[in-house]
Coordinates of C-alpha atoms in Angstrom, one line a residue:
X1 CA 0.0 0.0 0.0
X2 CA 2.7 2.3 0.9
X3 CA 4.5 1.8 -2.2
X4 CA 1.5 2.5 -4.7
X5 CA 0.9 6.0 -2.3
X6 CA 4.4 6.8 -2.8
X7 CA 4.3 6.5 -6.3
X8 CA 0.9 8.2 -7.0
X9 CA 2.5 11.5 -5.1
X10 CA 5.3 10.9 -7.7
X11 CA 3.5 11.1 -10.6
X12 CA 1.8 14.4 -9.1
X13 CA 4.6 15.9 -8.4
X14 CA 4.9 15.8 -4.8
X15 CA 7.6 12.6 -3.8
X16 CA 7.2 11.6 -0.1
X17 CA 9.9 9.9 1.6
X18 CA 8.9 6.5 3.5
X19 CA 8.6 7.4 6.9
X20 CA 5.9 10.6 5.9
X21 CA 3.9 7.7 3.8
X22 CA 3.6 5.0 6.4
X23 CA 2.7 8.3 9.0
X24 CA 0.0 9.3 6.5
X25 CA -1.5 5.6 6.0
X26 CA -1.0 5.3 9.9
X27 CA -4.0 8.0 9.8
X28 CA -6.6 5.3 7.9
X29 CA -8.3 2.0 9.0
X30 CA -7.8 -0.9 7.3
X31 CA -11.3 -0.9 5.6
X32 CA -10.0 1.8 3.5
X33 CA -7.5 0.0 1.8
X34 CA -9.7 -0.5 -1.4
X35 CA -10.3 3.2 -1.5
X36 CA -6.4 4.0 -1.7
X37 CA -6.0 1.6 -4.4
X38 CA -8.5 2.8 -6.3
X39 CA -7.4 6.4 -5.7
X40 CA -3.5 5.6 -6.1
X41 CA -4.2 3.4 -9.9
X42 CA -5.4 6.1 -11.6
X43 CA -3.7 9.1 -12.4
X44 CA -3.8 12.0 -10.5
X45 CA -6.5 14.9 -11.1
X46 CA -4.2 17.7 -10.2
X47 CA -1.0 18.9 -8.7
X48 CA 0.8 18.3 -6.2
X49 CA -0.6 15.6 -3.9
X50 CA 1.4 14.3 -1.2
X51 CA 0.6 11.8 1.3
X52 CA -1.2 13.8 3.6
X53 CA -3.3 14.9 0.8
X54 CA -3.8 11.7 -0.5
X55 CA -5.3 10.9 3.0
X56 CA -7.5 14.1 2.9
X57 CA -9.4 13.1 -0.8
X58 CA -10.3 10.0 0.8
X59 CA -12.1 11.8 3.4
X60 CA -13.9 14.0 1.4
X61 CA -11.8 17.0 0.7
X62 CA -11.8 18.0 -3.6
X63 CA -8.5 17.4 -5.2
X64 CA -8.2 20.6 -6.3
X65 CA -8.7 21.7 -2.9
X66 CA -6.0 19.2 -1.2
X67 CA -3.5 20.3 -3.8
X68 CA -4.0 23.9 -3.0
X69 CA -3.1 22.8 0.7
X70 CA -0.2 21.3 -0.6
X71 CA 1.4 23.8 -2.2
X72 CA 1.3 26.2 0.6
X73 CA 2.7 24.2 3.1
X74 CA -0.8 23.3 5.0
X75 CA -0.1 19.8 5.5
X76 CA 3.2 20.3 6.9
X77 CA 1.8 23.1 9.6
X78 CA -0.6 20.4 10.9
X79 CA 2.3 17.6 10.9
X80 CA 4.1 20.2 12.9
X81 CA 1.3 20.9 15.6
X82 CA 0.7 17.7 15.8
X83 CA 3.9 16.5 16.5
X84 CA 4.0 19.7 19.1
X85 CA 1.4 18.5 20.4
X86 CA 2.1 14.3 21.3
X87 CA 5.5 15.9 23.0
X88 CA 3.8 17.8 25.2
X89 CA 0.8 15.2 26.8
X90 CA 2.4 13.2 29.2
X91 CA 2.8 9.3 27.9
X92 CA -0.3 7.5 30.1
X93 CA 0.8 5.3 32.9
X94 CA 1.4 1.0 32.7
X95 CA -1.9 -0.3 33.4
X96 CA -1.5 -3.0 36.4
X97 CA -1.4 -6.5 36.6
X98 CA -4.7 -7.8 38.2
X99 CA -2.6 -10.4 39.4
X100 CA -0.2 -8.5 41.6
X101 CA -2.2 -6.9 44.9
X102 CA -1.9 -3.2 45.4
X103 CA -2.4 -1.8 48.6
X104 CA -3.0 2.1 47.1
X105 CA -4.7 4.2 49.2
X106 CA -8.2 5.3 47.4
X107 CA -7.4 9.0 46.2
X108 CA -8.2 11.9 48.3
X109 CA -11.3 13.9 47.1
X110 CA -10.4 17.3 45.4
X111 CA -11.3 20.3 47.4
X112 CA -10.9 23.9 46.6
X113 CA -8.0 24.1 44.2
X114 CA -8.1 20.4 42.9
X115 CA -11.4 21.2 42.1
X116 CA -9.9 23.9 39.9
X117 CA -7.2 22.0 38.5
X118 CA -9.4 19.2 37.6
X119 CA -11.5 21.0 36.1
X120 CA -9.4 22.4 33.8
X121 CA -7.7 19.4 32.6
X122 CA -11.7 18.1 31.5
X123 CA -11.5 21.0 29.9
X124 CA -8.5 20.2 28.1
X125 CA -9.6 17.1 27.0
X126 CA -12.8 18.6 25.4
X127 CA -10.8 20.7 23.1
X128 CA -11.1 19.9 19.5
X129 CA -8.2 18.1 17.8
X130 CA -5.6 19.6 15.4
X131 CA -7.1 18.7 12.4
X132 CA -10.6 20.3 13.6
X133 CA -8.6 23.4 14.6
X134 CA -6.9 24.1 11.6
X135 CA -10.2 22.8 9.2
X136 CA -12.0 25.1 7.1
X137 CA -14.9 26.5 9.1
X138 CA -18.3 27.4 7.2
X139 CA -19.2 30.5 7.5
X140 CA -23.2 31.2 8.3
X141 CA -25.1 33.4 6.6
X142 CA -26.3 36.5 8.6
X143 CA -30.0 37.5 8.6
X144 CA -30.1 41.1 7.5
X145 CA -33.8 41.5 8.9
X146 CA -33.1 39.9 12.1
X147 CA -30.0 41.5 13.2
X148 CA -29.7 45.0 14.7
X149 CA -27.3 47.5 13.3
X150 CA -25.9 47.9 17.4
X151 CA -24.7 43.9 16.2
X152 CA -23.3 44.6 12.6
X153 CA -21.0 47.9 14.2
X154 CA -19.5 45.7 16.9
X155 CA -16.7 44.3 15.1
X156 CA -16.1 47.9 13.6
X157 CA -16.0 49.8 17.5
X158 CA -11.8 49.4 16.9
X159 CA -11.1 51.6 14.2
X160 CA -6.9 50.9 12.5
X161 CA -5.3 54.1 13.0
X162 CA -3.7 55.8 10.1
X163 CA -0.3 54.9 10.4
X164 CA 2.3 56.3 8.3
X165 CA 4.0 53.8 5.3
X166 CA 6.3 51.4 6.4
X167 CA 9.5 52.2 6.3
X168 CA 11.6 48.7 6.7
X169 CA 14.4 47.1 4.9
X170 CA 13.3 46.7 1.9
X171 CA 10.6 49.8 1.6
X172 CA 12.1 52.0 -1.4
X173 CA 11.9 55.6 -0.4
X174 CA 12.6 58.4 -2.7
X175 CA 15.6 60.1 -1.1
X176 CA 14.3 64.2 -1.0
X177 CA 15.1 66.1 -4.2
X178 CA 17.8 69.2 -3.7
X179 CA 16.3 72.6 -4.6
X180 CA 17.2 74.3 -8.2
X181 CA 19.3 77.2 -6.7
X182 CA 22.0 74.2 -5.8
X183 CA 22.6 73.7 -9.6
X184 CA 23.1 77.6 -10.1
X185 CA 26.1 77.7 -7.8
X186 CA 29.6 76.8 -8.3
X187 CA 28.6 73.2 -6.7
X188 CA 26.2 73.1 -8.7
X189 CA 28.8 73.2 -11.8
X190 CA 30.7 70.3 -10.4
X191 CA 27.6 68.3 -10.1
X192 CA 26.7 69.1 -14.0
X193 CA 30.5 68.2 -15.7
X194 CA 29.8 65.0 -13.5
X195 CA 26.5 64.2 -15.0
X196 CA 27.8 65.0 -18.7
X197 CA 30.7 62.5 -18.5
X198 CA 27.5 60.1 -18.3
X199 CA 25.4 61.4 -21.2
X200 CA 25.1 61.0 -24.5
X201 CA 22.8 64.1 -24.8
X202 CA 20.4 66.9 -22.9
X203 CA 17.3 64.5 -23.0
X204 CA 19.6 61.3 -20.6
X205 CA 21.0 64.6 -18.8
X206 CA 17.6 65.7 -17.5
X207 CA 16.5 62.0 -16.5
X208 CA 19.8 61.8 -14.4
X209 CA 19.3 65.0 -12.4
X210 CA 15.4 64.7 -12.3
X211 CA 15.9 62.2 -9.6
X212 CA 17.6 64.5 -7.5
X213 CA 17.0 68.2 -8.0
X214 CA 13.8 70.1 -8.5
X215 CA 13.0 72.7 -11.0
X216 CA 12.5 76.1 -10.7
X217 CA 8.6 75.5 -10.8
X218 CA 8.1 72.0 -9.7
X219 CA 10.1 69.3 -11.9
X220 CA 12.9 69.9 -13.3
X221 CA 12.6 70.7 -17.4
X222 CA 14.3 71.1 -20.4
X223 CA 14.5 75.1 -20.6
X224 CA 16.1 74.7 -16.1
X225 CA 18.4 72.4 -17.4
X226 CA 19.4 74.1 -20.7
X227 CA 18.9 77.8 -18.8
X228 CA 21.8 75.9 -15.9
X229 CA 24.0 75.0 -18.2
X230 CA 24.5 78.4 -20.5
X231 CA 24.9 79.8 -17.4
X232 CA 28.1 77.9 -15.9
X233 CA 29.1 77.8 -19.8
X234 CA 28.4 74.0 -20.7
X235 CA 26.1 74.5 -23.5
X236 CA 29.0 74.5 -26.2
X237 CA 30.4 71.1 -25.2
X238 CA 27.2 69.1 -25.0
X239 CA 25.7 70.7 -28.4
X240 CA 29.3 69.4 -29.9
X241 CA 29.1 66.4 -28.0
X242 CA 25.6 65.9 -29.1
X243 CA 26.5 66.9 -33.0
X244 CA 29.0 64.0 -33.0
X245 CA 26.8 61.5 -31.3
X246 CA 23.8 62.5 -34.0
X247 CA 26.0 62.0 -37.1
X248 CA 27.9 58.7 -35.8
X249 CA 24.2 57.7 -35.1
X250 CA 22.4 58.3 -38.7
X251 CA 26.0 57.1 -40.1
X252 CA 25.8 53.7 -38.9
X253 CA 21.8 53.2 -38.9
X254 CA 21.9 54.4 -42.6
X255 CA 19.3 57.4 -42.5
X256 CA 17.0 56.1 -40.6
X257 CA 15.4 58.1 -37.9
X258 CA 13.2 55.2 -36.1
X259 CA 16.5 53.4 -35.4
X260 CA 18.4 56.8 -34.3
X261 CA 16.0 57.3 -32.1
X262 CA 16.2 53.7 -30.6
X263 CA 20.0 53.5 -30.4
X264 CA 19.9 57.1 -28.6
X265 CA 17.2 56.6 -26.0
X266 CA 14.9 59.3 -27.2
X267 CA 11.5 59.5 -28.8
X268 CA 10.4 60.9 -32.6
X269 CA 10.0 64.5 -31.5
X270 CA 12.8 64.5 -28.8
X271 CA 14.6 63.6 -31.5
X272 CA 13.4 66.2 -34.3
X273 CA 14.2 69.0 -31.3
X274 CA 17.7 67.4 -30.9
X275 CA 18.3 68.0 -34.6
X276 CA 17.1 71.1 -34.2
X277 CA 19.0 72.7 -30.9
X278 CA 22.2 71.4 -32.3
X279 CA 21.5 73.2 -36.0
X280 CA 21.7 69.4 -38.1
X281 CA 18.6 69.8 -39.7
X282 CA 20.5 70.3 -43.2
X283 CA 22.8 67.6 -43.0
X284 CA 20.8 65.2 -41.5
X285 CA 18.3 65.6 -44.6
X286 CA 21.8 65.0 -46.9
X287 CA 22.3 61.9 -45.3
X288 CA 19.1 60.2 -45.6
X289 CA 18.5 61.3 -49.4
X290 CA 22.3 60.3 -49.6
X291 CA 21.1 56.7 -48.4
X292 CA 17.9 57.2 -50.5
X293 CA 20.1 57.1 -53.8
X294 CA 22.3 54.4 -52.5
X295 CA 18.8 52.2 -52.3
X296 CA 17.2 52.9 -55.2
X297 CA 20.3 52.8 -57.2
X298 CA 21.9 49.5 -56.1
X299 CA 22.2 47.0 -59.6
X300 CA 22.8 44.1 -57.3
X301 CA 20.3 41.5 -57.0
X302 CA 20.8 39.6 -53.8
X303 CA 21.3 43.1 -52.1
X304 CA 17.5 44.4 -53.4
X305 CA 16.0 41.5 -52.4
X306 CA 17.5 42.2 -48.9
X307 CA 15.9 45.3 -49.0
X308 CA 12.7 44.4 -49.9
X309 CA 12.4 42.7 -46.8
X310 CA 13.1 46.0 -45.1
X311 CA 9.9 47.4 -45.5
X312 CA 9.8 49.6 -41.8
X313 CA 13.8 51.1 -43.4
X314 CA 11.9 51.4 -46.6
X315 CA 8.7 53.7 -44.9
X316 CA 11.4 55.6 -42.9
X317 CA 13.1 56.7 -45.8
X318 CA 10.1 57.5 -47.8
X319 CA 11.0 55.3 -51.0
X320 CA 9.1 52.0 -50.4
X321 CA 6.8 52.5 -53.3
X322 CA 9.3 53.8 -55.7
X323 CA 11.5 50.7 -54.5
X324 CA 9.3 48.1 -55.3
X325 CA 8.0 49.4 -58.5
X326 CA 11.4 49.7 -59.7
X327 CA 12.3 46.0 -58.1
X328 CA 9.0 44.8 -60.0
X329 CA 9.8 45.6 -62.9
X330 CA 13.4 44.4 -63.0
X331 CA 12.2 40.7 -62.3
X332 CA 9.3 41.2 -65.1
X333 CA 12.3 41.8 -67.3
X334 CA 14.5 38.5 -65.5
X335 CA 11.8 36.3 -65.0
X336 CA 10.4 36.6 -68.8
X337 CA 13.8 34.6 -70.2
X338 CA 13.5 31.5 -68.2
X339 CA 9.4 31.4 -68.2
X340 CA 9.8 28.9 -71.4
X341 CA 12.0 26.7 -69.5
X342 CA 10.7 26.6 -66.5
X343 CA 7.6 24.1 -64.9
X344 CA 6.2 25.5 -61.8
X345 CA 7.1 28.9 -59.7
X346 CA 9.5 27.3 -57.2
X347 CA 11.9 25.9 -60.1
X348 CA 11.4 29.4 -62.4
X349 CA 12.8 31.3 -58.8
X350 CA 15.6 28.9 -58.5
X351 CA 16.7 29.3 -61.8
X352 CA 16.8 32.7 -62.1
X353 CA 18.8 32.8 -58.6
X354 CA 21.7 30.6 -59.9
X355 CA 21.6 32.6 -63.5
X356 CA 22.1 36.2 -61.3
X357 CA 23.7 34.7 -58.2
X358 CA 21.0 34.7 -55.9
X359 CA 19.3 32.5 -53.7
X360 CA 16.4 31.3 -55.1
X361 CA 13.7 31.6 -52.2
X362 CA 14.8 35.3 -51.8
X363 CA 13.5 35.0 -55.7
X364 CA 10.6 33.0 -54.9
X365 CA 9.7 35.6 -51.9
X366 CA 10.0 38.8 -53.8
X367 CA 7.6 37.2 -56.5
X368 CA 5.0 36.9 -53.9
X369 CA 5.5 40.1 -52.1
X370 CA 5.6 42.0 -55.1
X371 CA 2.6 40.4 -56.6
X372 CA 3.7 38.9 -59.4
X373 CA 2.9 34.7 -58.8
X374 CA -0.4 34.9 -59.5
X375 CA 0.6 35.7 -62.8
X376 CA 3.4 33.7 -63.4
X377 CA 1.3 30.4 -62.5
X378 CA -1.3 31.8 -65.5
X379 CA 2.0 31.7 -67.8
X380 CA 3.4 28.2 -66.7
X381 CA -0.2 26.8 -66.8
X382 CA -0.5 28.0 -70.6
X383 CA 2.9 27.0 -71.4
X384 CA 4.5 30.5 -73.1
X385 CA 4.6 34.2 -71.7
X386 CA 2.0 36.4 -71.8
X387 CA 0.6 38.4 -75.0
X388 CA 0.3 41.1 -73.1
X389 CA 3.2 44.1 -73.4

């Protein structure tokens, strides 16, 4: 019996060593024996069951229910009490031999405070058990018509006091923000050089210091922060710092202002106002129509079909349209030599990738993206190109 409970909690994911298992079967009588078997050869409802739960769904309890107490630790509270419990009462006395004589004296009758005493220990022993304690009590439903409001307001006569938020180990509490005339004064210059050591540009300067100073009229902004740093003379060196940072950044993510803004931390019109304060407007319009040309102008296959896939670098430029019109009507022009040759869509892709050195299901792709299979099956169906110019 033990071995089939032990392995029913193993296939629900709560493994029991022996001891718990023969402690949990110590619980039921031996007429229950045909319920564990027929509990433990099936396969478990739910999630974890160990012994002690096991024990509960045979008396009654849903096994949704049992493995809830499982997985918050109930059954191992009770297993606790009760083993609190059994070491406290006193292990009961040998009974005697009704062989051996015993000349006891009868007991003297209680008086006064052995009166008391004993009648606390029956009071003991009518005291529910652990498992009654520690059971779900029903709660009953309360009459509204029969019972006064004086009754209802009798658990609420001890009102919680407001207390303030707790302030322990692991409470965060914003430390107090420093006033804006700090950032005006010489300290407040130090402070600044500090912060742009760490920033890449105004916008990440002002979510450094937000944390800890205070604006002239409330937060801190954009204009305190920019009115700060003219002041002590900073200005020059973060709008330099800022022109490099804007270049390198539309350099390497190849005009395209989405990404910029990505790989600088900044949103669309942060961005546009970054251009702006640092006086790029002009040549960060000559880089994107320098990348604009470099797009549409490309002869290379492979690299076009690349780019088709691009479609959000496509939109950002402004040139998706004019891309895949162009792109459309170079494979109309590459596909229309090997139509006579070819016997389905797939094999027509593949051989115009190995006649222009591309792969053939960036090929095969383009022709559906671009709209073209539909007409190209029409055209291998019929056996010869189209009639129409």
């Amino acid at each position: 019996m033990a071995v089939a409970v032990s392995d029913f909690c193993r296939r629900a994911k709560s493994p029991a060593p022996a001891p718990e298992v023969r402690e949990a079967l110590a619980l039921l009588a031996e007429d229950d024996d045909f319920r564990v078997r027929a509990l433990t050869d099936g396969e478990p409802e739910t999630s974890p069951l160990g012994p002690f739960a096991v024990v509960d769904i045979l008396q009654g309890t849903a096994p949704a229910v049992a493995a809830q107490r499982q997985s918050c630790g109930f059954y191992d509270v009770a297993r606790e009490l009760a083993y609190v419990r059994e070491q406290k009462t006193p292990k009961p006395a040998p009974a005697a031999d009704p062989a051996i004589p015993t000349f006891a004296t009868p007991a003297p009758q209680p008086s006064g405070d052995g009166a008391a005493k004993a009648a606390k220990k029956g009071a003991k022993a009518e005291e529910p058990s652990i498992l009654e304690r520690i059971a779900p009590k029903k709660r009953v439903a309360v009459d509204e018509e029969t019972t006064s409001p004086m009754d209802q307001d009798e658990g609420h006569s001890f009102l919680r006091r407001d207390l303030p938020r707790p302030r322990g180990r692991f409470t965060r509490v914003e430390a107090p923000r420093t006033p804006f005339i700090e950032l005006t004064r010489q300290s407040g210059k130090d402070v600044l050089e500090a912060s742009l050591e760490g920033s890449e540009h105004r916008f990440a300067l002002l979510r450094n210091l937000s944390h800890r100073f205070n604006g002239s009229r409330g937060d801190l902004s954009l204009v305190d922060l920019e009115t700060v740093l003219r002041d002590h003379g900073l200005m020059e060196a973060l709008q330099e710092k800022e022109r490099l940072q804007l270049l390198d950044a539309y350099t390497q993510q190849r005009g395209a202002t989405g990404r910029v803004g990505w790989a600088l931390g900044v949103s669309p019109p942060e961005l546009n106002r970054l251009v702006s304060a640092v006086g790029l407007t002009e040549e960060v319009e000559a880089l994107r129509e320098r990348f604009r040309r470099e797009a549409l102008a490309t002869t290379h296959l492979t690299h076009r079909l690349d780019l088709l896939g691009r479609e959000k670098y496509l939109a950002d430029l402004g040139i998706q349209r004019k891309f895949n019109d162009s792109l459309r009507k170079e494979l109309e022009r590459l596909l229309r030599d090997e139509v006579p040759t070819a016997t389905d869509l797939h094999g027509l892709a593949e051989a115009v990738g190995r006649k222009y050195g591309s792969p053939g299901e960036l090929v095969f792709r383009a022709i559906e993206r671009l709209g073209l299979a539909e007409g190209l099956r029409k055209q291998l169906h019929s056996g010869g190109p189209s009639s129409t110019p």
